[in-house]
Coordinates of C-alpha atoms in Angstrom, one line a residue:
Chain Q
M192 CA 0.0 0.0 0.0
P193 CA 1.2 3.5 -0.7
L194 CA 2.3 5.8 2.1
E195 CA -0.7 8.0 1.7
Y196 CA -3.0 5.2 2.8
Y197 CA -1.2 5.0 6.2
L198 CA -1.1 8.8 6.6
I199 CA -4.9 9.2 5.9
L200 CA -5.7 6.2 8.1
G201 CA -3.7 7.8 11.0
L202 CA -5.4 11.1 10.4
F203 CA -8.8 9.5 10.6
L204 CA -8.0 7.6 13.8
F205 CA -6.6 10.8 15.3
F206 CA -9.7 12.8 14.5
I207 CA -12.0 10.1 15.9
G208 CA -9.9 10.3 19.1
V209 CA -10.3 14.1 19.1
F210 CA -14.1 13.6 18.7
G211 CA -14.1 11.2 21.7
V212 CA -12.2 13.6 23.9
I213 CA -14.5 16.5 23.0
T214 CA -17.9 14.8 23.1
R215 CA -17.7 12.2 25.9
K216 CA -18.1 13.1 29.5
N217 CA -17.0 9.9 31.2
A218 CA -13.4 10.0 32.4
F219 CA -12.7 6.5 31.0
S220 CA -13.9 7.3 27.5
V221 CA -11.8 10.5 27.3
F222 CA -8.8 8.6 28.6
M223 CA -9.1 5.8 26.1
S224 CA -9.6 8.3 23.3
I225 CA -6.3 9.9 24.2
E226 CA -4.8 6.4 23.9
L227 CA -6.3 6.1 20.4
M228 CA -4.7 9.4 19.4
L229 CA -1.3 8.2 20.6
N230 CA -1.8 5.1 18.5
A231 CA -2.6 7.1 15.4
V232 CA 0.6 9.1 15.8
N233 CA 2.5 5.9 16.3
L234 CA 1.1 4.5 13.1
I235 CA 2.2 7.6 11.2
F236 CA 5.7 7.5 12.8
A237 CA 6.0 3.8 11.8
A238 CA 4.8 4.5 8.2
F239 CA 7.3 7.3 7.7
A240 CA 10.1 5.2 9.2
S241 CA 9.3 2.2 7.0
F242 CA 8.9 4.2 3.7
N243 CA 12.0 6.2 4.3
G244 CA 14.2 3.4 5.6
I245 CA 15.0 5.4 8.8
I246 CA 14.9 3.1 11.8
G247 CA 14.8 6.0 14.3
G248 CA 11.0 6.2 13.7
Y249 CA 10.6 2.8 15.2
V250 CA 12.6 3.8 18.2
L251 CA 10.3 6.8 18.6
V252 CA 7.3 4.6 18.5
M253 CA 8.8 2.5 21.3
L254 CA 9.5 5.6 23.4
V255 CA 5.9 6.8 22.8
I256 CA 4.6 3.4 24.0
A257 CA 6.7 3.6 27.1
I258 CA 5.4 7.2 27.8
A259 CA 1.8 5.9 27.2
A260 CA 2.4 3.2 29.8
S261 CA 3.5 5.7 32.5
E262 CA 0.6 8.0 31.5
V263 CA -1.9 5.2 31.9
A264 CA -0.5 4.4 35.3
F265 CA -0.8 8.0 36.5
G266 CA -4.1 8.6 34.8
L267 CA -5.8 5.6 36.4
G268 CA -4.5 6.7 39.8
L269 CA -6.1 10.1 39.2
I270 CA -9.4 8.5 38.1
I271 CA -9.4 6.5 41.3
M272 CA -8.8 9.7 43.3
M273 CA -11.7 11.4 41.4
Q274 CA -14.0 8.6 42.2
R275 CA -12.9 8.7 45.8
T276 CA -13.3 12.4 46.3
H277 CA -16.4 13.2 44.1
K278 CA -18.1 9.8 43.9
S279 CA -18.5 10.4 40.2
L280 CA -16.5 10.2 36.9
D281 CA -18.4 13.0 35.2
L282 CA -15.7 15.3 33.9
D283 CA -18.1 18.3 33.8
L284 CA -18.0 18.2 37.6
F285 CA -14.2 18.9 37.6
S286 CA -14.3 22.4 36.4
S287 CA -12.8 24.3 39.4
L288 CA -9.9 25.5 37.4
R289 CA -12.0 27.3 34.8
E290 CA -15.1 28.6 36.7
K291 CA -16.1 29.5 40.2
Q292 CA -17.9 26.8 42.1
Chain D
M295 CA -2.1 -10.3 -0.2
S296 CA -0.3 -7.4 1.6
E297 CA -2.9 -4.9 0.2
F298 CA -5.7 -7.1 1.4
L299 CA -4.2 -7.2 4.9
S300 CA -3.6 -3.5 5.0
I301 CA -7.1 -2.6 3.9
G302 CA -8.7 -5.2 6.2
F303 CA -6.7 -4.1 9.3
G304 CA -7.4 -0.4 8.4
I305 CA -11.2 -1.0 8.3
F306 CA -11.1 -2.9 11.6
A307 CA -9.0 -0.1 13.2
V308 CA -11.5 2.6 12.1
L309 CA -14.5 0.4 13.2
G310 CA -12.9 -0.1 16.6
A311 CA -12.3 3.6 17.0
F312 CA -15.9 4.4 16.1
G313 CA -17.0 1.8 18.7
L314 CA -14.8 3.5 21.3
V315 CA -16.4 6.9 20.8
L316 CA -20.0 5.7 20.2
F317 CA -20.6 2.9 22.7
K318 CA -22.4 4.1 25.8
L319 CA -20.7 2.0 28.4
P320 CA -16.9 2.4 29.0
A321 CA -16.4 -1.4 29.2
N322 CA -17.7 -1.8 25.7
G323 CA -15.6 1.0 24.5
A324 CA -12.5 -0.6 26.0
M325 CA -13.2 -3.8 24.1
S326 CA -13.6 -1.8 20.9
L327 CA -10.3 -0.1 21.6
V328 CA -8.7 -3.5 22.0
V329 CA -9.9 -4.4 18.4
S330 CA -8.4 -1.1 17.2
L331 CA -5.1 -1.7 18.9
L332 CA -4.8 -5.2 17.5
S333 CA -5.5 -3.9 14.0
I334 CA -2.8 -1.3 14.4
A335 CA -0.5 -4.1 15.4
G336 CA -1.4 -5.8 12.2
L337 CA -0.7 -2.6 10.3
F338 CA 2.8 -2.6 11.8
I339 CA 3.3 -6.0 10.4
T340 CA 2.3 -4.8 6.9
L341 CA 4.9 -2.0 7.4
G342 CA 7.5 -4.6 7.9
S343 CA 8.2 -4.2 11.6
T344 CA 7.8 -7.4 13.6
I345 CA 9.1 -6.0 16.9
L346 CA 6.6 -3.2 17.0
F347 CA 3.9 -5.7 16.3
L348 CA 5.0 -7.7 19.4
M349 CA 5.4 -4.6 21.5
Q350 CA 2.0 -3.3 20.5
I351 CA 0.3 -6.5 21.5
V352 CA 2.2 -7.2 24.7
V353 CA 2.4 -3.7 26.1
Y354 CA -0.8 -2.0 24.7
A355 CA -3.4 -4.8 24.2
G356 CA -1.9 -6.8 27.0
A357 CA -0.7 -4.6 29.9
I358 CA -2.3 -1.2 29.4
M359 CA -5.8 -2.4 28.3
V360 CA -5.9 -5.1 31.1
L361 CA -5.1 -2.3 33.6
I362 CA -7.8 0.0 32.2
V363 CA -10.4 -2.8 32.1
F364 CA -9.5 -3.8 35.6
V365 CA -10.0 -0.3 36.9
I366 CA -13.3 0.0 34.9
M367 CA -14.5 -3.2 36.6
F368 CA -13.1 -2.0 40.0
L369 CA -15.0 1.3 39.9
N370 CA -18.1 -0.3 38.3
A371 CA -18.4 2.7 36.0
Q372 CA -22.0 2.4 34.6
D373 CA -24.2 5.1 36.1
D374 CA -22.9 8.3 34.5
A375 CA -21.7 6.8 31.2
L376 CA -24.0 8.8 28.9
I377 CA -22.8 10.5 25.8
K378 CA -22.8 14.3 26.3
K379 CA -25.5 16.1 24.6
F380 CA -24.5 18.1 21.5
D381 CA -23.4 21.5 22.8
S382 CA -21.2 24.4 22.0
S383 CA -18.0 22.5 22.9
S384 CA -18.7 20.0 20.1
L385 CA -18.3 22.9 17.7
L386 CA -14.6 22.6 18.5
W387 CA -14.4 19.4 16.7
F388 CA -16.1 20.8 13.6
A389 CA -13.7 23.8 13.8
S390 CA -10.8 21.3 13.7
L391 CA -12.2 19.5 10.6
P392 CA -10.4 21.8 8.1
L393 CA -7.2 20.6 9.7
L394 CA -8.2 17.1 8.7
I395 CA -8.9 18.2 5.1
V396 CA -5.6 20.0 5.0
G397 CA -3.8 17.0 6.4
I398 CA -5.3 14.7 3.7
A399 CA -4.4 17.1 1.0
A400 CA -0.9 17.4 2.3
S401 CA -0.4 13.7 2.5
L402 CA -1.7 13.3 -1.0
Q403 CA 1.0 15.8 -2.1
M404 CA 3.7 13.8 -0.4
D405 CA 6.3 12.4 -2.8
L406 CA 8.4 9.8 -1.0
A407 CA 9.9 6.4 -1.6
P408 CA 7.2 4.1 -3.0
T409 CA 8.0 0.8 -1.3
P410 CA 8.3 -0.1 2.4
T411 CA 11.6 -1.3 3.5
D412 CA 12.0 -4.3 5.8
L413 CA 14.2 -3.2 8.7
G414 CA 12.0 -3.4 11.8
G415 CA 13.6 -6.5 13.3
I416 CA 14.7 -6.7 16.9
K417 CA 18.5 -6.7 16.0
E418 CA 18.5 -3.5 14.0
L419 CA 16.2 -1.8 16.5
G420 CA 18.5 -2.9 19.5
I421 CA 21.6 -1.6 17.7
E422 CA 19.9 1.7 16.9
I423 CA 18.6 2.2 20.5
F424 CA 21.9 1.4 22.2
T425 CA 24.0 3.5 19.9
K426 CA 22.1 6.6 18.8
W427 CA 19.1 6.7 21.2
I428 CA 20.8 5.8 24.5
V429 CA 20.1 9.1 26.3
P430 CA 16.3 9.2 25.5
F431 CA 16.1 5.5 26.5
E432 CA 17.6 6.2 29.9
L433 CA 15.4 9.2 30.3
I434 CA 12.4 7.1 29.6
S435 CA 13.5 4.7 32.4
V436 CA 13.8 7.6 34.8
L437 CA 10.3 8.8 33.7
L438 CA 8.8 5.4 34.4
L439 CA 10.4 5.5 37.9
V440 CA 9.0 9.0 38.5
A441 CA 5.6 7.8 37.4
L442 CA 5.8 4.8 39.7
V443 CA 6.7 7.0 42.7
G444 CA 4.2 9.7 41.8
V445 CA 1.2 7.4 41.5
I446 CA 1.9 6.0 44.9
A447 CA 2.5 9.4 46.4
V448 CA -0.7 10.8 44.9
T449 CA -3.1 8.0 45.6
H450 CA -1.7 7.0 49.0
K451 CA -4.0 7.8 51.9
D452 CA -1.9 9.5 54.6
K453 CA -2.9 7.9 57.9
D454 CA -1.5 10.7 60.1
A455 CA -3.3 13.4 58.3
S456 CA -6.8 11.9 58.6

């Protein structure tokens, strides 16, 4: 398949992830949409690395996967704290940084 | 055969992504995301990188998704799982749609090497990491340690304070 196929597929996956982040209000759905966006970027990295013959792109994908692992660990800890303090996972309740309670 | 695999994995990746954003319950969305991640692993195979295929399945579909599904079950997230009503913040997404069109146009203009090369094996990747990318690799290990300590520090209940 040509390179454009992978680029457009990565773009579509990224924008579906953006759609999930903007329109969902459950913390888990937003979290997993961010994971999807990271994967779309990984796909584009791997496509460029493969088509250009530069192996550094694969190394970047590996590093992004490691960063995603640490992000998931911290994010799930934060979600558990949200559930513990607010008894809810609705992200609209967590707006104390942008408006007065 | 390779084109067939690429198109099939691509279709499954997009379908899994739509399932993630359209299913009501987060548990169903997590299962759809697993489909999407496995399809992206298959796309890595069609790009000629076996080690990324392995890492995607073991780390993403294995470890990360098991952790997310475990926490979803642990918190029993069902009650407030509704899709948000269409409101003004959804306009942000439509405002970002021109970026999608520009991206597609830019990627169609791209003029690069036409065939994928086959260099994603574990030996080449290991040599590359431990010669050129050694400092980022070590920084990632420090980052993982910081995340480990930070999660415990944030979620730990202090017995003296309460």
